[in-house]
């Protein structure tokens, strides 16, 4: 075409950008973008939305956002492309902000923009945002669409609201495909509700739907969360024999993690070395965490080295191994691991926790003094800590690796981000009486905070739901659904 007088138009370039996105042809896509700029087509809605999709699929969200900002007349397709792209690129706050801009500019919503916004809200576990978007979907008549319905099930599940997810699912039961069923299976699996997962799996089979790899992954995840290694092996056999499906690496990770959870490390390592996949960082990290939970310091350090071979800058490899040495009383080894971490210029990822209050997300870090109500927050937290100490709470010193004064150690643990978020939630009335307080953390909740939250649920006489990087924790009357293993 370029060798002849005929120049490409918007639709020509849009088709080519779509092809580049599906085949990950970044270099050729950049050349096409240059051509689109020369032809003054990159800022046109049809071509621009395709460009946004191309950069989003290529994991270049900043470039996608820049293209979107340069589009002259943004229509519903442009907004849908950027909202979905940013949501899939783990930019949930920006995605929700642009979705709000779309509505303020009276741009019509589509099933893609609504489902993308729900995906962003799900990543934040922002329940109020999910409800607002749900209400918008109802008002715009999009809530009956299977894509939006599946996104709603997923969003409510990731907010820990399994009953709401089930309600949406039941309303759309007649149109739900296997993807929708898998979304609900994953909701129960995240909670470790093995019985509900298996019952739902059987119900899906009875209705004539054929389970796929994701269906089995949900079942195995639920079994992993309660440490049923033998049952996982049985389901893996069923997956191969009855369904003709070959397990993925993620399925093997569930088995290996469950074996590690019950202390069967030799078996777990044999499976890792004998499976038809090269183990990834997630698998070694699962064994590393299991070793630390069993106070098997040498095994933890062995798994840590395996993990560092794949990801030399992985901070968890050092931190978990060091904690395992501390738990075993091997302070010199722990300090040596910390020294190696400094020499490798590896920095520990900062812990962040957030809580949603009346539709606004408040983010905290450890020892945070940036919040406008910081003084009230610390006073409330001190009151709560004093109350749980009366009930028998004892600070878990294992979480600190440096020999410092007891008072300083106590302050470092007491002012963790999840505790600050909880204190603010109580102070601000984040949830009405009788409703759960919901907190999200970007890392694994520490042992001391987990123990404190068990006591907080007794002092406050209410449920506390905390979602960390591993799973959901539901604290009620002094106990947690994880069985103190995560």
PDB file of N, CA, C and O in Angstrom, residues 7 11 25 31 58 74 96-97 101-102 106 113 133 171 192 217 230 258-259 292 310 370 404 411 460 462 473:
ATOM      1  N   UNK A   7      -2.826   6.069   0.610  1.00  0.00           N
ATOM      2  CA  UNK A   7      -2.321   6.135   1.981  1.00  0.00           C
ATOM      3  C   UNK A   7      -3.299   5.438   2.933  1.00  0.00           C
ATOM      4  O   UNK A   7      -4.513   5.442   2.699  1.00  0.00           O
ATOM      5  N   UNK A  11      -8.887   3.224   9.833  1.00  0.00           N
ATOM      6  CA  UNK A  11      -9.275   1.816   9.985  1.00  0.00           C
ATOM      7  C   UNK A  11      -8.125   0.880   9.605  1.00  0.00           C
ATOM      8  O   UNK A  11      -7.948  -0.177  10.229  1.00  0.00           O
ATOM      9  N   UNK A  25       4.189  -7.407  18.663  1.00  0.00           N
ATOM     10  CA  UNK A  25       5.159  -6.812  17.745  1.00  0.00           C
ATOM     11  C   UNK A  25       5.373  -5.346  18.117  1.00  0.00           C
ATOM     12  O   UNK A  25       4.889  -4.428  17.458  1.00  0.00           O
ATOM     13  N   UNK A  31       6.778   1.776  14.802  1.00  0.00           N
ATOM     14  CA  UNK A  31       6.925   2.348  13.465  1.00  0.00           C
ATOM     15  C   UNK A  31       5.577   2.801  12.918  1.00  0.00           C
ATOM     16  O   UNK A  31       5.464   3.864  12.288  1.00  0.00           O
ATOM     17  N   UNK A  58       1.072  -4.151  25.382  1.00  0.00           N
ATOM     18  CA  UNK A  58       2.533  -4.246  25.395  1.00  0.00           C
ATOM     19  C   UNK A  58       3.143  -3.872  26.726  1.00  0.00           C
ATOM     20  O   UNK A  58       4.364  -3.685  26.810  1.00  0.00           O
ATOM     21  N   UNK A  74     -12.593  12.257  22.477  1.00  0.00           N
ATOM     22  CA  UNK A  74     -12.610  10.917  23.078  1.00  0.00           C
ATOM     23  C   UNK A  74     -14.035  10.399  23.171  1.00  0.00           C
ATOM     24  O   UNK A  74     -14.879  11.014  23.829  1.00  0.00           O
ATOM     25  N   UNK A  96      -9.862   4.132  37.700  1.00  0.00           N
ATOM     26  CA  UNK A  96     -11.125   4.579  38.292  1.00  0.00           C
ATOM     27  C   UNK A  96     -11.318   6.078  38.115  1.00  0.00           C
ATOM     28  O   UNK A  96     -12.439   6.556  37.910  1.00  0.00           O
ATOM     29  N   UNK A  97     -10.222   6.836  38.179  1.00  0.00           N
ATOM     30  CA  UNK A  97     -10.308   8.281  37.976  1.00  0.00           C
ATOM     31  C   UNK A  97     -10.774   8.612  36.563  1.00  0.00           C
ATOM     32  O   UNK A  97     -11.624   9.492  36.360  1.00  0.00           O
ATOM     33  N   UNK A 101     -14.115  10.467  35.105  1.00  0.00           N
ATOM     34  CA  UNK A 101     -14.073  11.546  34.110  1.00  0.00           C
ATOM     35  C   UNK A 101     -15.008  11.244  32.950  1.00  0.00           C
ATOM     36  O   UNK A 101     -15.687  12.151  32.434  1.00  0.00           O
ATOM     37  N   UNK A 102     -15.038   9.999  32.533  1.00  0.00           N
ATOM     38  CA  UNK A 102     -15.917   9.591  31.436  1.00  0.00           C
ATOM     39  C   UNK A 102     -17.376   9.879  31.768  1.00  0.00           C
ATOM     40  O   UNK A 102     -18.122  10.434  30.951  1.00  0.00           O
ATOM     41  N   UNK A 106     -20.255  12.878  30.346  1.00  0.00           N
ATOM     42  CA  UNK A 106     -21.456  12.316  29.705  1.00  0.00           C
ATOM     43  C   UNK A 106     -21.136  11.425  28.507  1.00  0.00           C
ATOM     44  O   UNK A 106     -21.885  11.387  27.520  1.00  0.00           O
ATOM     45  N   UNK A 113     -15.932  -0.695  29.473  1.00  0.00           N
ATOM     46  CA  UNK A 113     -15.512   0.311  30.455  1.00  0.00           C
ATOM     47  C   UNK A 113     -16.001  -0.040  31.849  1.00  0.00           C
ATOM     48  O   UNK A 113     -15.277   0.122  32.840  1.00  0.00           O
ATOM     49  N   UNK A 133     -20.227   1.391  41.038  1.00  0.00           N
ATOM     50  CA  UNK A 133     -20.159   0.958  39.635  1.00  0.00           C
ATOM     51  C   UNK A 133     -21.284  -0.020  39.336  1.00  0.00           C
ATOM     52  O   UNK A 133     -21.876   0.003  38.242  1.00  0.00           O
ATOM     53  N   UNK A 171     -28.485 -14.378  39.836  1.00  0.00           N
ATOM     54  CA  UNK A 171     -29.375 -13.590  38.973  1.00  0.00           C
ATOM     55  C   UNK A 171     -29.071 -13.822  37.499  1.00  0.00           C
ATOM     56  O   UNK A 171     -29.961 -13.716  36.655  1.00  0.00           O
ATOM     57  N   UNK A 192     -10.832 -20.030  51.279  1.00  0.00           N
ATOM     58  CA  UNK A 192     -10.499 -21.344  51.819  1.00  0.00           C
ATOM     59  C   UNK A 192     -11.726 -22.193  52.100  1.00  0.00           C
ATOM     60  O   UNK A 192     -11.667 -23.145  52.890  1.00  0.00           O
ATOM     61  N   UNK A 217      -7.967 -25.123  38.950  1.00  0.00           N
ATOM     62  CA  UNK A 217      -7.064 -24.284  39.735  1.00  0.00           C
ATOM     63  C   UNK A 217      -7.782 -23.726  40.959  1.00  0.00           C
ATOM     64  O   UNK A 217      -7.192 -23.637  42.043  1.00  0.00           O
ATOM     65  N   UNK A 230      -2.987 -34.563  49.937  1.00  0.00           N
ATOM     66  CA  UNK A 230      -3.417 -35.817  49.305  1.00  0.00           C
ATOM     67  C   UNK A 230      -4.622 -35.598  48.402  1.00  0.00           C
ATOM     68  O   UNK A 230      -4.718 -36.197  47.327  1.00  0.00           O
ATOM     69  N   UNK A 258       1.000 -27.102  49.348  1.00  0.00           N
ATOM     70  CA  UNK A 258       0.263 -27.885  50.349  1.00  0.00           C
ATOM     71  C   UNK A 258       1.177 -28.891  51.045  1.00  0.00           C
ATOM     72  O   UNK A 258       1.084 -29.095  52.254  1.00  0.00           O
ATOM     73  N   UNK A 259       2.059 -29.535  50.271  1.00  0.00           N
ATOM     74  CA  UNK A 259       3.019 -30.462  50.878  1.00  0.00           C
ATOM     75  C   UNK A 259       3.946 -29.722  51.854  1.00  0.00           C
ATOM     76  O   UNK A 259       4.254 -30.216  52.942  1.00  0.00           O
ATOM     77  N   UNK A 292       9.605 -21.453  56.550  1.00  0.00           N
ATOM     78  CA  UNK A 292       9.658 -20.473  57.637  1.00  0.00           C
ATOM     79  C   UNK A 292       8.562 -20.728  58.657  1.00  0.00           C
ATOM     80  O   UNK A 292       8.780 -20.611  59.862  1.00  0.00           O
ATOM     81  N   UNK A 310      16.647 -17.146  40.463  1.00  0.00           N
ATOM     82  CA  UNK A 310      15.713 -16.661  39.450  1.00  0.00           C
ATOM     83  C   UNK A 310      15.496 -15.158  39.545  1.00  0.00           C
ATOM     84  O   UNK A 310      15.357 -14.473  38.530  1.00  0.00           O
ATOM     85  N   UNK A 370       1.505  11.249  57.856  1.00  0.00           N
ATOM     86  CA  UNK A 370       1.072  12.158  56.796  1.00  0.00           C
ATOM     87  C   UNK A 370      -0.425  12.432  56.812  1.00  0.00           C
ATOM     88  O   UNK A 370      -0.889  13.414  56.246  1.00  0.00           O
ATOM     89  N   UNK A 404      17.420  -3.871  69.365  1.00  0.00           N
ATOM     90  CA  UNK A 404      17.169  -2.486  69.749  1.00  0.00           C
ATOM     91  C   UNK A 404      16.467  -2.500  71.093  1.00  0.00           C
ATOM     92  O   UNK A 404      16.094  -3.549  71.625  1.00  0.00           O
ATOM     93  N   UNK A 411       7.305  -0.003  69.568  1.00  0.00           N
ATOM     94  CA  UNK A 411       6.734   1.066  68.745  1.00  0.00           C
ATOM     95  C   UNK A 411       6.764   0.701  67.264  1.00  0.00           C
ATOM     96  O   UNK A 411       5.831   0.976  66.526  1.00  0.00           O
ATOM     97  N   UNK A 460     -13.418  -5.086  69.750  1.00  0.00           N
ATOM     98  CA  UNK A 460     -14.393  -4.315  68.989  1.00  0.00           C
ATOM     99  C   UNK A 460     -15.721  -5.038  68.832  1.00  0.00           C
ATOM    100  O   UNK A 460     -16.712  -4.433  68.408  1.00  0.00           O
ATOM    101  N   UNK A 462     -16.613  -7.206  66.597  1.00  0.00           N
ATOM    102  CA  UNK A 462     -17.044  -7.158  65.193  1.00  0.00           C
ATOM    103  C   UNK A 462     -16.047  -7.913  64.325  1.00  0.00           C
ATOM    104  O   UNK A 462     -14.909  -8.178  64.733  1.00  0.00           O
ATOM    105  N   UNK A 473      -8.118 -13.039  55.320  1.00  0.00           N
ATOM    106  CA  UNK A 473      -8.170 -13.381  56.745  1.00  0.00           C
ATOM    107  C   UNK A 473      -9.456 -12.770  57.306  1.00  0.00           C
ATOM    108  O   UNK A 473      -9.651 -11.562  57.225  1.00  0.00           O
TER     109      UNK A 473
END
